[in-house]
Amino acid sequence: MPQHLSVMVVGSGAREHAISSAYEKSRHVGRIIVAPGNDFIGFKRQKEVLIEKGCSLKDPESILRIARKYKPDLIDVAQDNALERGTVDVLNKSGFQTFGPTRGSARIEWDKRWSREFMERHGIPQPEFSYFDKRRPAIRHVKGIYRRDPEFLLYTKATGLCSGKGALKSTNSREAIRNIKKMKMFPDGAGDVFLVEEGLRGEEFSYYAISDGSTYHPFKSAQDNKTVFDFDEGDQTGGMGAVSPAKVTDGISQQIEEEQIARAIEGMASEGIPYEGILYLGGIVVNGKPMNIEYNARWGDPECQAVLPSVETDYIDVIQACKEGKLSGIKIRQDGKTRVCVVGASRGYPGNYDNVKGKRVYGIERAMGMDGVRIFGAGIDVRDKKFYASGGRLFSVVAEGNDILEARQKAYSAIACISIEGNNLHYRTDIGWRDLRRFWNHN
Ligand code: GLY
């Protein structure tokens, strides 16, 4: 492979920062462009990293314009809206070598009704579900459920993309009806069709595999923490922290791969939409059995920040093998470390955090300098080497250790260095608690 390839990463968050770091580690890569990115992704990099903000993830033509400007050797489309809008198809058609699923195969994420029916066709274990495009029959349906079982756990889910916030939980009829009414309020008609699903009780995990359409390789698993507050309380967010590997998958990896990963890859190929890209299974272990919560067509955020730094094999070799349909001939080495990722957010997120925008963020460089700690930026502006909050989720602190105890200690020591003007930094203090409990039970 030639030296000094250029790679463009499409996305704007801490996940794309982590992906750009995986390419930066490659001996073949000389230059990285991130579109639209964020300022912090370009801060203190070892290689040339350019941030091209002048594009929109919902507008493939704007991404194409950036691609035409830089002519990268590879474009990695990492973000869900960009995948849904067919960015991979547009770039492929214009002759760019692109990594990520086409709009047709990314449907496994952006159309959750289609995805559930796909799983049904291919015998993939999943919860009971119904779908609706009108409130009244949905309300009748949930009233019937709660008459039979007043404590039923139910999820009402928008079928379209909602930045991780489209699944609403209820445990009584009143909450379920309120959630049905919220569906039409999601932007871009994401909730015009919605699912009403049996909620499963168990421990959740995220599982990742790269596929070239016919074969796949798994990566380490992870566990996300979706709600805004400790003890899994508060509103759903894009993700407030992660641990990798997720020990809950120990002993059931083979079952996960056979029933949830291989069946999906084979099913997509058999339906004429072979899946090329990162396949993300959001799963839950119910009485020892892995069940499907959802598939996504990309790396998870914040899980990616905890998984990808473990990959020791040159990442571009992995992606090239995938592009050439030679994944079966490559081994993906990953280190044996545990990583904990804690997300720093603006106080108020995922609700209103307007008053935090533009406030100074202190202590980031100190945290970055700590042993075994990395910071991946999401909503951080950088001006004159000073940092300013510019979004909801602002950064991910990722720390590595030989076990959960060491990784967690480092992650929380690092984030303790950071603050936002006016005491406006919010983060969860319990990331990794389940694995810590497992650790102490075995030590
Ligand atoms: N970690 C949740 C997501 O990326 O959708």
Short mmCIF file of C-alpha atoms and ligand atoms in Angstrom, two decimals:
data_model
loop_
_atom_site.label_atom_id
_atom_site.label_comp_id
_atom_site.label_asym_id
_atom_site.label_seq_id
_atom_site.Cartn_x
_atom_site.Cartn_y
_atom_site.Cartn_z
CA MET A 1 0.00 0.00 0.00
CA PRO A 2 1.36 3.49 -0.79
CA GLN A 3 2.50 5.80 2.02
CA HIS A 4 0.76 9.09 2.75
CA LEU A 5 -2.77 8.22 1.79
CA SER A 6 -5.38 10.79 2.65
CA VAL A 7 -8.57 9.78 4.43
CA MET A 8 -11.73 11.81 4.89
CA VAL A 9 -14.01 11.01 7.85
CA VAL A 10 -17.63 12.18 7.61
CA GLY A 11 -19.16 13.14 10.96
CA SER A 12 -18.80 15.74 13.67
CA GLY A 13 -18.53 14.16 17.10
CA ALA A 14 -16.18 12.42 19.50
CA ARG A 15 -16.79 9.17 17.57
CA GLU A 16 -15.32 10.73 14.44
CA HIS A 17 -12.40 12.07 16.51
CA ALA A 18 -11.72 8.46 17.63
CA ILE A 19 -12.04 7.17 14.05
CA SER A 20 -9.66 9.85 12.80
CA SER A 21 -7.19 8.77 15.53
CA ALA A 22 -7.37 5.16 14.31
CA TYR A 23 -6.41 6.35 10.81
CA GLU A 24 -3.76 8.67 12.24
CA LYS A 25 -2.05 5.64 13.80
CA SER A 26 -1.76 4.01 10.36
CA ARG A 27 1.70 3.97 8.81
CA HIS A 28 0.05 4.54 5.42
CA VAL A 29 -1.95 7.66 6.24
CA GLY A 30 -0.46 11.13 5.88
CA ARG A 31 -3.46 13.44 5.95
CA ILE A 32 -6.94 13.31 7.45
CA ILE A 33 -9.88 15.53 6.62
CA VAL A 34 -12.90 15.54 8.93
CA ALA A 35 -16.15 16.94 7.55
CA PRO A 36 -17.81 18.78 9.21
CA GLY A 37 -15.85 17.79 12.36
CA ASN A 38 -15.34 20.14 15.28
CA ASP A 39 -12.43 22.34 16.35
CA PHE A 40 -11.12 19.99 18.99
CA ILE A 41 -10.62 17.15 16.47
CA GLY A 42 -7.93 19.28 14.84
CA PHE A 43 -6.23 20.25 18.12
CA LYS A 44 -2.66 18.99 18.82
CA ARG A 45 -2.61 16.16 16.28
CA GLN A 46 0.50 14.27 15.23
CA LYS A 47 -0.42 14.28 11.57
CA GLU A 48 -2.13 16.85 9.38
CA VAL A 49 -5.82 16.90 10.35
CA LEU A 50 -8.04 19.38 8.52
CA ILE A 51 -11.52 20.31 9.70
CA GLU A 52 -13.96 21.25 6.93
CA LYS A 53 -17.03 22.70 8.58
CA GLY A 54 -18.70 23.94 5.40
CA CYS A 55 -21.00 20.96 4.83
CA SER A 56 -24.08 19.33 6.29
CA LEU A 57 -24.48 15.69 7.28
CA LYS A 58 -27.98 15.82 5.81
CA ASP A 59 -26.74 17.07 2.44
CA PRO A 60 -24.62 14.52 0.51
CA GLU A 61 -23.87 17.06 -2.25
CA SER A 62 -22.16 19.31 0.31
CA ILE A 63 -19.98 16.34 1.39
CA LEU A 64 -19.23 15.60 -2.26
CA ARG A 65 -17.99 19.18 -2.72
CA ILE A 66 -15.47 18.69 0.11
CA ALA A 67 -14.43 15.34 -1.37
CA ARG A 68 -13.84 16.98 -4.76
CA LYS A 69 -11.71 19.66 -3.11
CA TYR A 70 -9.36 17.20 -1.34
CA LYS A 71 -9.64 14.06 -3.52
CA PRO A 72 -9.07 11.68 -0.56
CA ASP A 73 -8.01 8.10 -1.20
CA LEU A 74 -10.70 6.83 1.15
CA ILE A 75 -13.85 8.34 2.64
CA ASP A 76 -15.26 6.82 5.83
CA VAL A 77 -18.91 7.83 6.29
CA ALA A 78 -19.43 7.33 10.00
CA GLN A 79 -22.61 9.22 10.91
CA ASP A 80 -26.21 8.02 10.73
CA ASN A 81 -27.89 11.03 9.05
CA ALA A 82 -25.23 11.01 6.34
CA LEU A 83 -25.79 7.28 5.79
CA GLU A 84 -29.56 7.70 5.66
CA ARG A 85 -29.28 10.46 3.08
CA GLY A 86 -27.27 8.18 0.78
CA THR A 87 -23.87 9.90 1.11
CA VAL A 88 -22.08 6.62 0.37
CA ASP A 89 -24.09 6.15 -2.84
CA VAL A 90 -23.40 9.73 -3.97
CA LEU A 91 -19.66 9.45 -3.28
CA ASN A 92 -19.39 6.00 -4.88
CA LYS A 93 -21.17 7.24 -7.98
CA SER A 94 -18.65 10.04 -8.30
CA GLY A 95 -15.77 7.57 -8.20
CA PHE A 96 -14.61 7.96 -4.59
CA GLN A 97 -13.53 4.90 -2.61
CA THR A 98 -15.98 5.00 0.27
CA PHE A 99 -16.40 2.93 3.43
CA GLY A 100 -19.85 2.56 4.99
CA PRO A 101 -23.21 1.07 4.03
CA THR A 102 -25.27 2.38 1.14
CA ARG A 103 -28.63 3.99 1.87
CA GLY A 104 -30.27 0.67 1.00
CA SER A 105 -28.30 -1.35 3.53
CA ALA A 106 -28.20 1.40 6.20
CA ARG A 107 -31.99 0.99 6.26
CA ILE A 108 -31.34 -1.57 8.98
CA GLU A 109 -30.89 1.50 11.20
CA TRP A 110 -32.92 4.34 9.71
CA ASP A 111 -36.17 2.43 9.26
CA LYS A 112 -36.82 0.56 12.50
CA ARG A 113 -40.06 -0.96 11.28
CA TRP A 114 -38.30 -2.40 8.22
CA SER A 115 -35.51 -3.60 10.49
CA ARG A 116 -37.90 -5.45 12.83
CA GLU A 117 -39.59 -7.12 9.84
CA PHE A 118 -36.17 -8.05 8.44
CA MET A 119 -35.30 -9.71 11.77
CA GLU A 120 -38.60 -11.57 11.66
CA ARG A 121 -37.81 -12.87 8.16
CA HIS A 122 -34.41 -14.14 9.29
CA GLY A 123 -35.23 -15.62 12.71
CA ILE A 124 -33.27 -13.07 14.72
CA PRO A 125 -34.35 -13.10 18.39
CA GLN A 126 -36.14 -9.85 19.22
CA PRO A 127 -39.03 -8.52 21.33
CA GLU A 128 -42.70 -8.63 20.30
CA PHE A 129 -43.65 -5.52 18.34
CA SER A 130 -46.49 -3.80 16.48
CA TYR A 131 -46.33 -0.67 14.38
CA PHE A 132 -48.72 2.21 13.81
CA ASP A 133 -49.04 5.39 11.82
CA LYS A 134 -52.08 6.67 13.72
CA ARG A 135 -52.55 7.45 17.40
CA ARG A 136 -56.00 5.99 17.99
CA PRO A 137 -55.32 2.31 17.18
CA ALA A 138 -51.99 2.58 19.01
CA ILE A 139 -53.73 3.93 22.11
CA ARG A 140 -56.33 1.13 21.93
CA HIS A 141 -53.46 -1.37 21.61
CA VAL A 142 -51.56 -0.14 24.67
CA LYS A 143 -54.73 0.15 26.77
CA GLY A 144 -55.37 -3.52 25.97
CA ILE A 145 -51.80 -4.42 27.03
CA TYR A 146 -52.11 -2.59 30.36
CA ARG A 147 -55.54 -4.12 31.06
CA ARG A 148 -53.92 -7.55 30.80
CA ASP A 149 -50.74 -6.58 32.71
CA PRO A 150 -50.78 -3.24 34.59
CA GLU A 151 -46.97 -3.32 35.06
CA PHE A 152 -45.95 -4.15 31.51
CA LEU A 153 -42.67 -2.60 30.33
CA LEU A 154 -43.24 -1.03 26.93
CA TYR A 155 -41.20 1.03 24.49
CA THR A 156 -42.70 3.39 21.94
CA LYS A 157 -40.11 3.96 19.23
CA ALA A 158 -39.92 6.32 16.30
CA THR A 159 -38.99 4.36 13.18
CA GLY A 160 -36.72 7.13 11.88
CA LEU A 161 -33.48 8.65 13.20
CA CYS A 162 -33.74 10.69 16.42
CA SER A 163 -30.13 11.11 17.65
CA GLY A 164 -30.57 8.18 20.06
CA LYS A 165 -33.61 9.76 21.73
CA GLY A 166 -36.44 8.06 19.83
CA ALA A 167 -37.25 5.18 22.22
CA LEU A 168 -39.58 6.15 25.07
CA LYS A 169 -40.22 3.85 28.02
CA SER A 170 -43.52 3.35 29.84
CA THR A 171 -44.70 1.20 32.72
CA ASN A 172 -48.35 2.24 32.76
CA SER A 173 -51.09 3.16 30.34
CA ARG A 174 -50.90 6.92 31.01
CA GLU A 175 -47.16 7.06 30.21
CA ALA A 176 -47.64 4.91 27.11
CA ILE A 177 -50.36 7.22 25.75
CA ARG A 178 -48.21 10.27 26.48
CA ASN A 179 -45.32 8.67 24.58
CA ILE A 180 -47.54 7.83 21.60
CA LYS A 181 -48.54 11.51 21.47
CA LYS A 182 -44.86 12.53 21.46
CA MET A 183 -44.09 10.48 18.34
CA LYS A 184 -45.42 13.08 15.89
CA MET A 185 -43.21 15.71 17.52
CA PHE A 186 -39.91 14.26 16.30
CA PRO A 187 -38.28 16.27 13.50
CA ASP A 188 -38.27 15.20 9.85
CA GLY A 189 -41.31 12.90 10.37
CA ALA A 190 -39.10 10.37 12.20
CA GLY A 191 -42.03 9.32 14.40
CA ASP A 192 -44.82 9.39 11.79
CA VAL A 193 -44.62 5.60 11.85
CA PHE A 194 -43.77 4.16 15.24
CA LEU A 195 -43.30 0.84 16.95
CA VAL A 196 -44.87 -0.31 20.18
CA GLU A 197 -42.57 -2.96 21.61
CA GLU A 198 -42.36 -5.25 24.56
CA GLY A 199 -39.58 -3.92 26.83
CA LEU A 200 -37.05 -6.55 27.80
CA ARG A 201 -35.54 -6.70 31.26
CA GLY A 202 -31.85 -7.51 31.38
CA GLU A 203 -28.41 -5.99 30.92
CA GLU A 204 -27.70 -4.14 27.70
CA PHE A 205 -24.57 -4.36 25.56
CA SER A 206 -23.26 -3.09 22.23
CA TYR A 207 -21.54 -5.45 19.81
CA TYR A 208 -19.61 -4.46 16.68
CA ALA A 209 -18.55 -6.24 13.53
CA ILE A 210 -17.04 -5.12 10.26
CA SER A 211 -18.53 -6.80 7.21
CA ASP A 212 -17.65 -6.85 3.53
CA GLY A 213 -21.10 -8.15 2.64
CA SER A 214 -20.40 -11.83 2.99
CA THR A 215 -18.02 -12.31 5.90
CA TYR A 216 -17.40 -10.36 9.10
CA HIS A 217 -14.96 -9.80 11.96
CA PRO A 218 -16.15 -8.87 15.45
CA PHE A 219 -14.55 -6.16 17.56
CA LYS A 220 -14.57 -5.90 21.35
CA SER A 221 -17.98 -5.35 22.88
CA ALA A 222 -19.00 -2.32 24.91
CA GLN A 223 -21.72 -1.05 27.19
CA ASP A 224 -23.35 2.33 26.74
CA ASN A 225 -25.09 4.39 29.43
CA LYS A 226 -28.01 6.10 27.77
CA THR A 227 -29.76 8.17 30.40
CA VAL A 228 -28.56 11.56 31.52
CA PHE A 229 -28.30 10.88 35.27
CA ASP A 230 -26.69 8.28 37.52
CA PHE A 231 -28.67 5.16 38.42
CA ASP A 232 -29.98 5.06 34.82
CA GLU A 233 -32.39 7.89 35.60
CA GLY A 234 -33.54 10.86 33.57
CA ASP A 235 -34.08 11.37 29.87
CA GLN A 236 -32.48 9.35 27.08
CA THR A 237 -29.38 10.97 25.57
CA GLY A 238 -27.05 10.14 22.72
CA GLY A 239 -24.94 8.27 25.34
CA MET A 240 -23.25 9.48 28.55
CA GLY A 241 -20.41 6.97 28.84
CA ALA A 242 -19.22 3.51 27.92
CA VAL A 243 -17.05 0.63 29.03
CA SER A 244 -15.23 -1.80 26.77
CA PRO A 245 -15.18 -4.76 26.75
CA ALA A 246 -18.66 -5.33 28.21
CA LYS A 247 -18.20 -8.28 30.53
CA VAL A 248 -21.89 -9.12 30.22
CA THR A 249 -21.07 -10.63 26.82
CA ASP A 250 -18.51 -13.08 28.30
CA GLY A 251 -19.57 -16.63 27.49
CA ILE A 252 -22.33 -15.64 25.06
CA SER A 253 -20.25 -14.13 22.23
CA GLN A 254 -20.72 -17.17 20.03
CA GLN A 255 -24.48 -16.98 20.43
CA ILE A 256 -24.44 -13.25 19.69
CA GLU A 257 -22.41 -13.80 16.55
CA GLU A 258 -24.41 -16.72 15.24
CA GLU A 259 -27.90 -15.42 15.99
CA GLN A 260 -27.51 -11.66 15.69
CA ILE A 261 -24.49 -10.87 13.49
CA ALA A 262 -24.16 -13.76 11.01
CA ARG A 263 -27.93 -13.97 10.44
CA ALA A 264 -28.07 -10.25 9.69
CA ILE A 265 -25.12 -10.34 7.27
CA GLU A 266 -26.49 -13.41 5.52
CA GLY A 267 -30.01 -11.98 5.49
CA MET A 268 -28.89 -8.70 3.92
CA ALA A 269 -26.92 -10.56 1.24
CA SER A 270 -29.85 -12.87 0.50
CA GLU A 271 -32.14 -9.84 0.05
CA GLY A 272 -29.76 -8.27 -2.48
CA ILE A 273 -28.51 -5.49 -0.15
CA PRO A 274 -25.14 -6.84 1.05
CA TYR A 275 -23.96 -5.00 4.13
CA GLU A 276 -20.55 -3.36 3.83
CA GLY A 277 -19.49 -1.37 6.85
CA ILE A 278 -19.61 -1.46 10.63
CA LEU A 279 -22.67 -3.29 11.93
CA TYR A 280 -23.67 -2.32 15.47
CA LEU A 281 -25.94 -4.56 17.47
CA GLY A 282 -27.64 -2.98 20.45
CA GLY A 283 -28.54 -6.04 22.47
CA ILE A 284 -29.83 -7.12 25.84
CA VAL A 285 -29.18 -10.33 27.76
CA VAL A 286 -32.44 -11.85 28.97
CA ASN A 287 -32.03 -14.99 31.10
CA GLY A 288 -28.69 -15.71 29.42
CA LYS A 289 -30.02 -15.17 25.90
CA PRO A 290 -28.94 -12.24 23.71
CA MET A 291 -31.94 -10.39 22.23
CA ASN A 292 -31.98 -7.60 19.70
CA ILE A 293 -32.87 -4.06 20.74
CA GLU A 294 -31.80 -2.53 17.44
CA TYR A 295 -29.20 -2.57 14.70
CA ASN A 296 -27.26 0.52 13.75
CA ALA A 297 -25.24 1.01 10.60
CA ARG A 298 -22.09 2.55 12.12
CA TRP A 299 -19.98 2.73 15.25
CA GLY A 300 -21.83 3.75 18.42
CA ASP A 301 -21.05 7.00 20.15
CA PRO A 302 -19.64 6.89 22.88
CA GLU A 303 -18.79 3.15 22.53
CA CYS A 304 -16.48 3.75 19.56
CA GLN A 305 -14.26 5.96 21.73
CA ALA A 306 -13.76 3.01 24.13
CA VAL A 307 -13.45 0.22 21.51
CA LEU A 308 -11.42 1.63 18.63
CA PRO A 309 -8.26 2.58 20.59
CA SER A 310 -7.87 -1.15 21.35
CA VAL A 311 -7.32 -2.03 17.68
CA GLU A 312 -3.63 -2.77 17.08
CA THR A 313 -3.89 -3.90 13.46
CA ASP A 314 -3.43 -0.99 11.06
CA TYR A 315 -7.01 0.26 10.69
CA ILE A 316 -6.65 1.17 7.03
CA ASP A 317 -5.46 -2.38 6.28
CA VAL A 318 -8.70 -3.61 7.87
CA ILE A 319 -10.83 -1.19 5.86
CA GLN A 320 -8.98 -1.98 2.62
CA ALA A 321 -9.41 -5.72 3.20
CA CYS A 322 -13.11 -5.05 3.68
CA LYS A 323 -13.31 -2.96 0.49
CA GLU A 324 -11.56 -5.71 -1.46
CA GLY A 325 -13.82 -8.45 -0.06
CA LYS A 326 -10.81 -10.03 1.66
CA LEU A 327 -11.85 -9.73 5.29
CA SER A 328 -11.61 -13.48 5.80
CA GLY A 329 -7.86 -13.22 5.12
CA ILE A 330 -7.10 -10.68 7.83
CA LYS A 331 -6.72 -10.92 11.61
CA ILE A 332 -7.76 -7.95 13.71
CA ARG A 333 -5.55 -7.71 16.78
CA GLN A 334 -6.95 -5.83 19.78
CA ASP A 335 -5.17 -5.16 23.05
CA GLY A 336 -6.29 -6.70 26.34
CA LYS A 337 -7.01 -3.41 28.11
CA THR A 338 -10.23 -2.20 29.65
CA ARG A 339 -11.40 1.29 28.70
CA VAL A 340 -13.84 3.60 30.39
CA CYS A 341 -15.31 6.57 28.54
CA VAL A 342 -17.05 9.35 30.46
CA VAL A 343 -18.92 11.97 28.42
CA GLY A 344 -18.77 15.60 29.53
CA ALA A 345 -21.92 17.54 28.63
CA SER A 346 -23.34 21.01 29.03
CA ARG A 347 -25.59 21.33 32.07
CA GLY A 348 -29.16 21.08 30.78
CA TYR A 349 -28.43 18.52 28.03
CA PRO A 350 -30.42 16.74 26.56
CA GLY A 351 -32.89 19.57 27.22
CA ASN A 352 -32.05 23.22 26.88
CA TYR A 353 -28.38 24.16 27.33
CA ASP A 354 -28.37 27.45 25.40
CA ASN A 355 -26.94 29.38 28.36
CA VAL A 356 -23.82 27.17 28.37
CA LYS A 357 -22.90 27.88 24.74
CA GLY A 358 -19.79 29.99 24.48
CA LYS A 359 -18.71 29.41 28.10
CA ARG A 360 -15.01 28.64 28.78
CA VAL A 361 -14.02 25.03 29.34
CA TYR A 362 -11.04 24.69 31.67
CA GLY A 363 -8.60 21.90 32.37
CA ILE A 364 -8.80 19.92 29.12
CA GLU A 365 -5.08 20.08 28.36
CA ARG A 366 -4.23 18.96 31.88
CA ALA A 367 -6.56 15.96 31.52
CA MET A 368 -5.14 15.15 28.06
CA GLY A 369 -1.64 14.97 29.52
CA MET A 370 -2.52 12.28 32.07
CA ASP A 371 -1.11 8.82 31.61
CA GLY A 372 -3.42 6.48 29.67
CA VAL A 373 -6.03 9.20 29.08
CA ARG A 374 -7.33 10.62 25.81
CA ILE A 375 -9.91 13.27 25.13
CA PHE A 376 -12.11 13.13 22.04
CA GLY A 377 -13.93 16.34 21.20
CA ALA A 378 -17.58 16.77 20.22
CA GLY A 379 -18.98 20.24 20.98
CA ILE A 380 -15.82 22.20 21.70
CA ASP A 381 -14.71 25.35 19.90
CA VAL A 382 -11.03 26.25 20.10
CA ARG A 383 -9.89 29.87 19.78
CA ASP A 384 -6.36 31.06 20.70
CA LYS A 385 -5.75 27.73 22.47
CA LYS A 386 -8.78 28.36 24.71
CA PHE A 387 -11.76 26.04 24.75
CA TYR A 388 -15.44 26.96 24.60
CA ALA A 389 -18.61 24.88 24.95
CA SER A 390 -20.58 24.73 21.72
CA GLY A 391 -22.96 21.77 22.03
CA GLY A 392 -24.78 19.32 24.25
CA ARG A 393 -22.26 16.52 24.49
CA LEU A 394 -18.90 18.29 24.61
CA PHE A 395 -16.14 15.69 24.91
CA SER A 396 -15.37 12.09 25.84
CA VAL A 397 -12.67 11.31 28.38
CA VAL A 398 -11.33 7.82 27.68
CA ALA A 399 -8.95 6.07 30.07
CA GLU A 400 -7.34 2.66 29.76
CA GLY A 401 -6.26 0.23 32.44
CA ASN A 402 -5.52 -3.40 33.09
CA ASP A 403 -8.96 -3.77 34.60
CA ILE A 404 -12.14 -1.79 35.21
CA LEU A 405 -10.85 -0.46 38.53
CA GLU A 406 -7.74 1.11 37.02
CA ALA A 407 -9.53 2.44 33.91
CA ARG A 408 -12.33 3.94 35.96
CA GLN A 409 -9.98 5.58 38.47
CA LYS A 410 -8.03 7.22 35.64
CA ALA A 411 -11.13 8.38 33.75
CA TYR A 412 -12.64 10.03 36.81
CA SER A 413 -9.32 11.58 37.89
CA ALA A 414 -9.05 13.10 34.44
CA ILE A 415 -12.57 14.50 34.23
CA ALA A 416 -12.16 15.90 37.74
CA CYS A 417 -9.61 18.32 36.22
CA ILE A 418 -12.21 19.80 33.86
CA SER A 419 -14.79 22.45 34.59
CA ILE A 420 -16.99 24.86 32.70
CA GLU A 421 -17.39 28.51 33.64
CA GLY A 422 -20.35 28.89 36.02
CA ASN A 423 -20.24 25.22 37.15
CA ASN A 424 -21.88 24.11 33.91
CA LEU A 425 -20.22 20.73 33.32
CA HIS A 426 -22.42 17.68 33.72
CA TYR A 427 -21.26 14.05 33.69
CA ARG A 428 -22.38 10.77 35.17
CA THR A 429 -20.37 9.47 38.10
CA ASP A 430 -21.40 5.81 37.79
CA ILE A 431 -20.03 4.73 34.40
CA GLY A 432 -18.79 1.15 34.67
CA TRP A 433 -20.64 0.36 37.90
CA ARG A 434 -21.83 -3.05 36.69
CA ASP A 435 -18.35 -4.20 35.71
CA LEU A 436 -16.96 -2.78 38.95
CA ARG A 437 -19.48 -4.91 40.86
CA ARG A 438 -18.41 -7.97 38.82
CA PHE A 439 -14.76 -7.08 39.51
CA TRP A 440 -15.25 -7.00 43.29
CA ASN A 441 -17.34 -10.17 43.20
CA HIS A 442 -14.35 -11.96 41.65
CA ASN A 443 -11.52 -10.30 43.60
N1 GLY B 1 -24.52 4.65 21.65
C1 GLY B 1 -25.75 4.85 21.00
C2 GLY B 1 -25.65 5.21 19.59
O1 GLY B 1 -24.58 5.47 19.08
O2 GLY B 1 -26.67 5.23 18.92
#
